PDB file of C-alpha atoms in Angstrom:
ATOM      1  CA  MET A   1      -0.176  -0.059  -0.192  1.00 33.00           C
ATOM      2  CA  THR A   2       1.441   3.244  -0.520  1.00 36.00           C
ATOM      3  CA  ALA A   3       1.392   5.906   1.891  1.00 37.00           C
ATOM      4  CA  LEU A   4       1.234  10.026   0.907  1.00 36.00           C
ATOM      5  CA  ASP A   5       5.109   9.728   1.682  1.00 36.00           C
ATOM      6  CA  GLY A   6       5.427   7.455  -0.851  1.00 33.00           C
ATOM      7  CA  THR A   7       6.646   5.047   1.272  1.00 34.00           C
ATOM      8  CA  GLU A   8       5.322   1.279   1.693  1.00 41.00           C
ATOM      9  CA  GLY A   9       3.549   0.899   4.518  1.00 61.00           C
ATOM     10  CA  ARG A  10       1.845  -3.407   5.665  1.00 77.00           C
ATOM     11  CA  PHE A  11      -1.586  -4.405   6.727  1.00 83.00           C
ATOM     12  CA  PRO A  12       0.138  -5.021  10.648  1.00 84.00           C
ATOM     13  CA  PRO A  13      -0.377  -8.651  11.954  1.00 82.00           C
ATOM     14  CA  ASP A  14      -3.070  -8.108  13.895  1.00 87.00           C
ATOM     15  CA  VAL A  15      -5.606  -5.255  14.279  1.00 90.00           C
ATOM     16  CA  ARG A  16      -8.084  -4.338  17.254  1.00 92.00           C
ATOM     17  CA  LEU A  17     -10.107  -1.034  17.060  1.00 93.00           C
ATOM     18  CA  LEU A  18     -13.211   0.291  19.538  1.00 92.00           C
ATOM     19  CA  ASP A  19     -14.480   3.535  19.394  1.00 90.00           C
ATOM     20  CA  SER A  20     -18.132   4.528  18.681  1.00 76.00           C
ATOM     21  CA  GLY A  21     -19.236   1.692  21.404  1.00 88.00           C
ATOM     22  CA  ILE A  22     -17.646  -1.386  18.448  1.00 94.00           C
ATOM     23  CA  HIS A  23     -14.948  -3.495  18.877  1.00 95.00           C
ATOM     24  CA  LEU A  24     -13.236  -4.976  15.427  1.00 97.00           C
ATOM     25  CA  ARG A  25     -11.180  -7.530  16.010  1.00 96.00           C
ATOM     26  CA  GLU A  26      -9.075 -10.783  14.051  1.00 95.00           C
ATOM     27  CA  TRP A  27     -11.386 -13.516  13.832  1.00 96.00           C
ATOM     28  CA  THR A  28     -10.228 -16.901  15.285  1.00 96.00           C
ATOM     29  CA  ASP A  29     -10.867 -20.603  14.911  1.00 96.00           C
ATOM     30  CA  GLU A  30     -13.199 -19.966  17.994  1.00 97.00           C
ATOM     31  CA  ASP A  31     -15.127 -17.797  15.366  1.00 97.00           C
ATOM     32  CA  LEU A  32     -16.194 -20.476  12.798  1.00 97.00           C
ATOM     33  CA  PRO A  33     -19.607 -21.958  14.382  1.00 97.00           C
ATOM     34  CA  VAL A  34     -20.321 -17.895  14.200  1.00 97.00           C
ATOM     35  CA  MET A  35     -19.223 -17.621  11.296  1.00 97.00           C
ATOM     36  CA  VAL A  36     -21.294 -20.083   9.796  1.00 97.00           C
ATOM     37  CA  ALA A  37     -24.864 -18.433  11.850  1.00 95.00           C
ATOM     38  CA  LEU A  38     -24.559 -14.799  10.558  1.00 96.00           C
ATOM     39  CA  PHE A  39     -23.148 -15.731   6.888  1.00 96.00           C
ATOM     40  CA  ASP A  40     -25.082 -18.254   5.784  1.00 96.00           C
ATOM     41  CA  GLU A  41     -28.951 -16.716   5.115  1.00 94.00           C
ATOM     42  CA  PRO A  42     -29.694 -15.548   2.504  1.00 92.00           C
ATOM     43  CA  GLN A  43     -29.269 -11.700   2.626  1.00 90.00           C
ATOM     44  CA  VAL A  44     -26.148 -12.317   2.226  1.00 91.00           C
ATOM     45  CA  ALA A  45     -25.769 -14.791  -0.159  1.00 89.00           C
ATOM     46  CA  ARG A  46     -27.166 -12.248  -2.134  1.00 88.00           C
ATOM     47  CA  TRP A  47     -25.005  -9.516  -1.834  1.00 88.00           C
ATOM     48  CA  THR A  48     -21.436 -11.083  -1.445  1.00 89.00           C
ATOM     49  CA  PRO A  49     -19.570 -13.245  -2.794  1.00 88.00           C
ATOM     50  CA  LEU A  50     -19.425 -16.054  -0.041  1.00 91.00           C
ATOM     51  CA  ARG A  51     -20.543 -19.690  -0.592  1.00 91.00           C
ATOM     52  CA  SER A  52     -23.984 -20.504  -0.354  1.00 92.00           C
ATOM     53  CA  PRO A  53     -24.321 -22.453   1.738  1.00 93.00           C
ATOM     54  CA  PHE A  54     -22.049 -21.233   3.977  1.00 95.00           C
ATOM     55  CA  ASP A  55     -21.550 -24.272   5.616  1.00 97.00           C
ATOM     56  CA  PHE A  56     -18.087 -25.151   8.903  1.00 97.00           C
ATOM     57  CA  ASP A  57     -16.269 -26.245   5.642  1.00 97.00           C
ATOM     58  CA  ALA A  58     -17.058 -23.224   4.188  1.00 96.00           C
ATOM     59  CA  ALA A  59     -15.890 -20.942   7.401  1.00 97.00           C
ATOM     60  CA  GLN A  60     -12.779 -22.465   7.607  1.00 97.00           C
ATOM     61  CA  GLU A  61     -11.523 -21.630   4.030  1.00 97.00           C
ATOM     62  CA  TYR A  62     -12.705 -18.648   4.259  1.00 96.00           C
ATOM     63  CA  LEU A  63     -10.752 -17.973   7.739  1.00 97.00           C
ATOM     64  CA  SER A  64      -7.762 -19.188   5.501  1.00 97.00           C
ATOM     65  CA  GLN A  65      -8.588 -17.790   2.573  1.00 95.00           C
ATOM     66  CA  SER A  66      -7.998 -14.406   5.062  1.00 94.00           C
ATOM     67  CA  ARG A  67      -5.563 -15.168   6.561  1.00 94.00           C
ATOM     68  CA  ARG A  68      -3.339 -15.529   3.301  1.00 93.00           C
ATOM     69  CA  ALA A  69      -4.358 -12.887   1.893  1.00 91.00           C
ATOM     70  CA  ARG A  70      -3.174 -10.687   5.323  1.00 91.00           C
ATOM     71  CA  ALA A  71       0.323 -12.617   4.889  1.00 91.00           C
ATOM     72  CA  ALA A  72       0.271 -11.180   1.231  1.00 90.00           C
ATOM     73  CA  ASP A  73      -0.570  -7.992   2.479  1.00 88.00           C
ATOM     74  CA  ARG A  74      -3.723  -7.353  -0.201  1.00 89.00           C
ATOM     75  CA  GLY A  75      -5.930  -6.640   2.714  1.00 91.00           C
ATOM     76  CA  MET A  76      -7.645  -7.589   6.136  1.00 94.00           C
ATOM     77  CA  GLN A  77     -10.716  -8.999   7.636  1.00 96.00           C
ATOM     78  CA  LEU A  78     -12.133  -8.303  11.341  1.00 97.00           C
ATOM     79  CA  ALA A  79     -15.333  -8.852  13.185  1.00 97.00           C
ATOM     80  CA  ILE A  80     -17.473  -6.293  13.987  1.00 97.00           C
ATOM     81  CA  THR A  81     -18.595  -7.186  17.824  1.00 96.00           C
ATOM     82  CA  LYS A  82     -19.499  -4.858  20.104  1.00 93.00           C
ATOM     83  CA  ASP A  83     -17.697  -5.712  23.221  1.00 89.00           C
ATOM     84  CA  GLY A  84     -13.930  -7.669  21.832  1.00 86.00           C
ATOM     85  CA  GLY A  85     -16.838 -10.611  22.217  1.00 90.00           C
ATOM     86  CA  GLU A  86     -19.645 -12.449  19.895  1.00 94.00           C
ATOM     87  CA  ALA A  87     -18.652 -11.074  16.395  1.00 96.00           C
ATOM     88  CA  GLN A  88     -22.271  -9.387  14.878  1.00 97.00           C
ATOM     89  CA  GLY A  89     -20.751  -9.088  11.573  1.00 97.00           C
ATOM     90  CA  GLU A  90     -17.192  -8.589   9.621  1.00 97.00           C
ATOM     91  CA  VAL A  91     -15.349  -5.427   7.403  1.00 97.00           C
ATOM     92  CA  LEU A  92     -13.034  -6.616   5.309  1.00 96.00           C
ATOM     93  CA  LEU A  93     -10.070  -3.381   3.812  1.00 95.00           C
ATOM     94  CA  PHE A  94      -8.226  -4.456   1.122  1.00 93.00           C
ATOM     95  CA  ARG A  95      -5.986  -3.353  -1.726  1.00 87.00           C
ATOM     96  CA  VAL A  96      -7.371  -1.386  -4.841  1.00 85.00           C
ATOM     97  CA  ALA A  97      -4.589  -2.584  -7.502  1.00 78.00           C
ATOM     98  CA  ASP A  98      -4.631  -0.283  -9.632  1.00 82.00           C
ATOM     99  CA  GLU A  99      -4.469   2.996  -7.882  1.00 87.00           C
ATOM    100  CA  PRO A 100      -2.220   3.225  -4.849  1.00 86.00           C
ATOM    101  CA  GLY A 101      -3.501   4.333  -1.569  1.00 88.00           C
ATOM    102  CA  VAL A 102      -7.023   3.993  -1.729  1.00 92.00           C
ATOM    103  CA  ALA A 103      -8.434   0.757  -0.741  1.00 93.00           C
ATOM    104  CA  GLU A 104     -11.716  -0.708  -0.999  1.00 95.00           C
ATOM    105  CA  LEU A 105     -14.036  -1.491   1.687  1.00 96.00           C
ATOM    106  CA  ALA A 106     -16.760  -4.545   2.390  1.00 96.00           C
ATOM    107  CA  TYR A 107     -18.826  -5.539   5.206  1.00 96.00           C
ATOM    108  CA  ALA A 108     -21.895  -8.042   6.403  1.00 95.00           C
ATOM    109  CA  ILE A 109     -23.503  -8.056   9.158  1.00 96.00           C
ATOM    110  CA  GLY A 110     -25.200 -11.022  10.499  1.00 94.00           C
ATOM    111  CA  ALA A 111     -29.665 -10.901  10.228  1.00 93.00           C
ATOM    112  CA  ARG A 112     -29.725 -10.562  14.612  1.00 93.00           C
ATOM    113  CA  HIS A 113     -27.797  -7.815  14.464  1.00 94.00           C
ATOM    114  CA  ARG A 114     -29.301  -5.107  11.304  1.00 93.00           C
ATOM    115  CA  GLY A 115     -30.449  -2.178  11.773  1.00 91.00           C
ATOM    116  CA  GLU A 116     -27.844  -1.584  15.117  1.00 93.00           C
ATOM    117  CA  ARG A 117     -25.976   1.117  12.788  1.00 94.00           C
ATOM    118  CA  LEU A 118     -23.289  -1.797  13.054  1.00 96.00           C
ATOM    119  CA  ALA A 119     -22.074  -1.514   9.176  1.00 96.00           C
ATOM    120  CA  ALA A 120     -21.800   2.518   9.687  1.00 96.00           C
ATOM    121  CA  ARG A 121     -19.881   2.135  12.574  1.00 96.00           C
ATOM    122  CA  ALA A 122     -17.193  -0.333  11.290  1.00 96.00           C
ATOM    123  CA  VAL A 123     -16.778   1.591   8.209  1.00 96.00           C
ATOM    124  CA  GLY A 124     -16.013   4.711   9.871  1.00 95.00           C
ATOM    125  CA  LEU A 125     -14.158   3.266  12.875  1.00 95.00           C
ATOM    126  CA  MET A 126     -11.775   1.274   9.096  1.00 95.00           C
ATOM    127  CA  ALA A 127     -12.415   5.081   7.545  1.00 94.00           C
ATOM    128  CA  GLY A 128     -10.090   6.534  10.106  1.00 92.00           C
ATOM    129  CA  TYR A 129      -7.667   3.554   9.941  1.00 92.00           C
ATOM    130  CA  ALA A 130      -6.708   3.921   6.841  1.00 92.00           C
ATOM    131  CA  ARG A 131      -6.682   7.818   7.108  1.00 90.00           C
ATOM    132  CA  THR A 132      -4.399   7.543  10.107  1.00 88.00           C
ATOM    133  CA  SER A 133      -2.815   4.681  10.234  1.00 87.00           C
ATOM    134  CA  LEU A 134      -2.036   3.492   7.571  1.00 88.00           C
ATOM    135  CA  ARG A 135      -2.122   6.523   5.087  1.00 87.00           C
ATOM    136  CA  MET A 136      -4.430   6.071   2.362  1.00 90.00           C
ATOM    137  CA  ARG A 137      -5.953   8.765   0.112  1.00 91.00           C
ATOM    138  CA  GLY A 138      -8.953   7.471  -0.576  1.00 94.00           C
ATOM    139  CA  LEU A 139     -12.235   4.152   0.086  1.00 96.00           C
ATOM    140  CA  VAL A 140     -14.178   2.680  -2.002  1.00 96.00           C
ATOM    141  CA  LEU A 141     -17.110   0.543  -1.897  1.00 96.00           C
ATOM    142  CA  ARG A 142     -18.739  -1.843  -5.396  1.00 95.00           C
ATOM    143  CA  ILE A 143     -22.729  -1.289  -4.247  1.00 96.00           C
ATOM    144  CA  ASP A 144     -25.985  -2.777  -6.427  1.00 93.00           C
ATOM    145  CA  PRO A 145     -28.434  -0.404  -5.797  1.00 94.00           C
ATOM    146  CA  ALA A 146     -30.954  -2.536  -5.244  1.00 92.00           C
ATOM    147  CA  ASN A 147     -29.052  -3.040  -1.637  1.00 94.00           C
ATOM    148  CA  ALA A 148     -30.851  -0.546   0.050  1.00 95.00           C
ATOM    149  CA  ALA A 149     -29.044  -0.337   3.553  1.00 94.00           C
ATOM    150  CA  SER A 150     -25.508  -0.719   1.807  1.00 96.00           C
ATOM    151  CA  VAL A 151     -26.120   2.690   0.452  1.00 96.00           C
ATOM    152  CA  ALA A 152     -27.646   4.159   3.006  1.00 96.00           C
ATOM    153  CA  VAL A 153     -23.881   2.528   4.912  1.00 96.00           C
ATOM    154  CA  ALA A 154     -22.784   4.800   2.271  1.00 97.00           C
ATOM    155  CA  ARG A 155     -24.085   7.540   2.472  1.00 97.00           C
ATOM    156  CA  ALA A 156     -23.689   7.910   5.517  1.00 96.00           C
ATOM    157  CA  THR A 157     -20.105   7.337   5.665  1.00 96.00           C
ATOM    158  CA  GLY A 158     -19.305   9.778   3.562  1.00 96.00           C
ATOM    159  CA  PHE A 159     -18.999   7.848   0.703  1.00 97.00           C
ATOM    160  CA  HIS A 160     -20.183   9.729  -3.311  1.00 96.00           C
ATOM    161  CA  LEU A 161     -21.581   7.690  -6.588  1.00 96.00           C
ATOM    162  CA  ALA A 162     -18.216   7.988  -8.131  1.00 95.00           C
ATOM    163  CA  ASP A 163     -18.579   8.345 -12.296  1.00 93.00           C
ATOM    164  CA  ASP A 164     -16.768   4.803 -13.128  1.00 90.00           C
ATOM    165  CA  GLU A 165     -19.357   2.754 -15.763  1.00 92.00           C
ATOM    166  CA  PRO A 166     -20.939  -0.345 -13.816  1.00 92.00           C
ATOM    167  CA  VAL A 167     -20.438  -3.884 -13.518  1.00 92.00           C
ATOM    168  CA  THR A 168     -22.826  -6.007 -13.635  1.00 89.00           C
ATOM    169  CA  PHE A 169     -23.350 -10.202 -13.284  1.00 83.00           C
ATOM    170  CA  GLU A 170     -24.686 -12.473 -12.534  1.00 82.00           C
ATOM    171  CA  ARG A 171     -25.142 -14.147  -9.179  1.00 79.00           C
ATOM    172  CA  MET A 172     -27.229 -17.573  -7.588  1.00 77.00           C
ATOM    173  CA  GLY A 173     -30.064 -16.709 -10.447  1.00 79.00           C
ATOM    174  CA  HIS A 174     -29.819 -12.441  -9.975  1.00 80.00           C
ATOM    175  CA  ALA A 175     -28.440 -10.014 -11.901  1.00 85.00           C
ATOM    176  CA  ILE A 176     -25.864  -7.960  -9.823  1.00 86.00           C
ATOM    177  CA  THR A 177     -25.376  -4.328 -10.921  1.00 92.00           C
ATOM    178  CA  LEU A 178     -21.582  -2.645  -8.793  1.00 94.00           C
ATOM    179  CA  TYR A 179     -21.451   0.733  -9.156  1.00 95.00           C
ATOM    180  CA  ARG A 180     -17.933   2.012  -7.115  1.00 96.00           C
ATOM    181  CA  TRP A 181     -18.682   4.837  -4.640  1.00 97.00           C
ATOM    182  CA  ARG A 182     -15.461   6.338  -3.339  1.00 96.00           C
ATOM    183  CA  ARG A 183     -14.509   8.732  -0.430  1.00 96.00           C
ATOM    184  CA  ASP A 184     -11.227  10.924  -0.237  1.00 93.00           C
ATOM    185  CA  LEU A 185      -9.571  10.622   2.777  1.00 89.00           C
ATOM    186  CA  VAL A 186      -6.734  13.709   2.476  1.00 74.00           C
ATOM    187  CA  PRO A 187      -6.982  15.854   4.421  1.00 62.00           C
TER     188      PRO A 187
END
């Protein structure tokens, strides 16, 4: 990741962030059953690229993939919690390959925890971390306009719809059209 001063920064091996009544922390092997409960549900299947059904084997592979991405310095995936304990969702931050200094955010909130502003708070917390600790200059989200909850999160956290052409593809019998939302982080 290119910092504003031109130096190369890396995702640290262990991140714990707290603010706005939430804690973001690393996933652990003990979280695998919770991952299944959070991610094996229709809305997560509809709006994310996660495998469906999302069973224990899928959770193990997902956690392994997350650890490989971190080791390769491609991104980081953190559990969203209220107190550092049981996860209620996830927030991801990963490099945008063709745009140094810019990272993409993604998130998923378990069905039982929606409506608590967890996604907006996690995005806000990660945006602050990306700006101050990682020295990123911008963030992007990719959202289908039919995903009203994610559009609301983007607006609530200071993102604006970019001029980029949307990308359309088929997922589980549904056409998904992803529009790019952008937030500049330079002070």
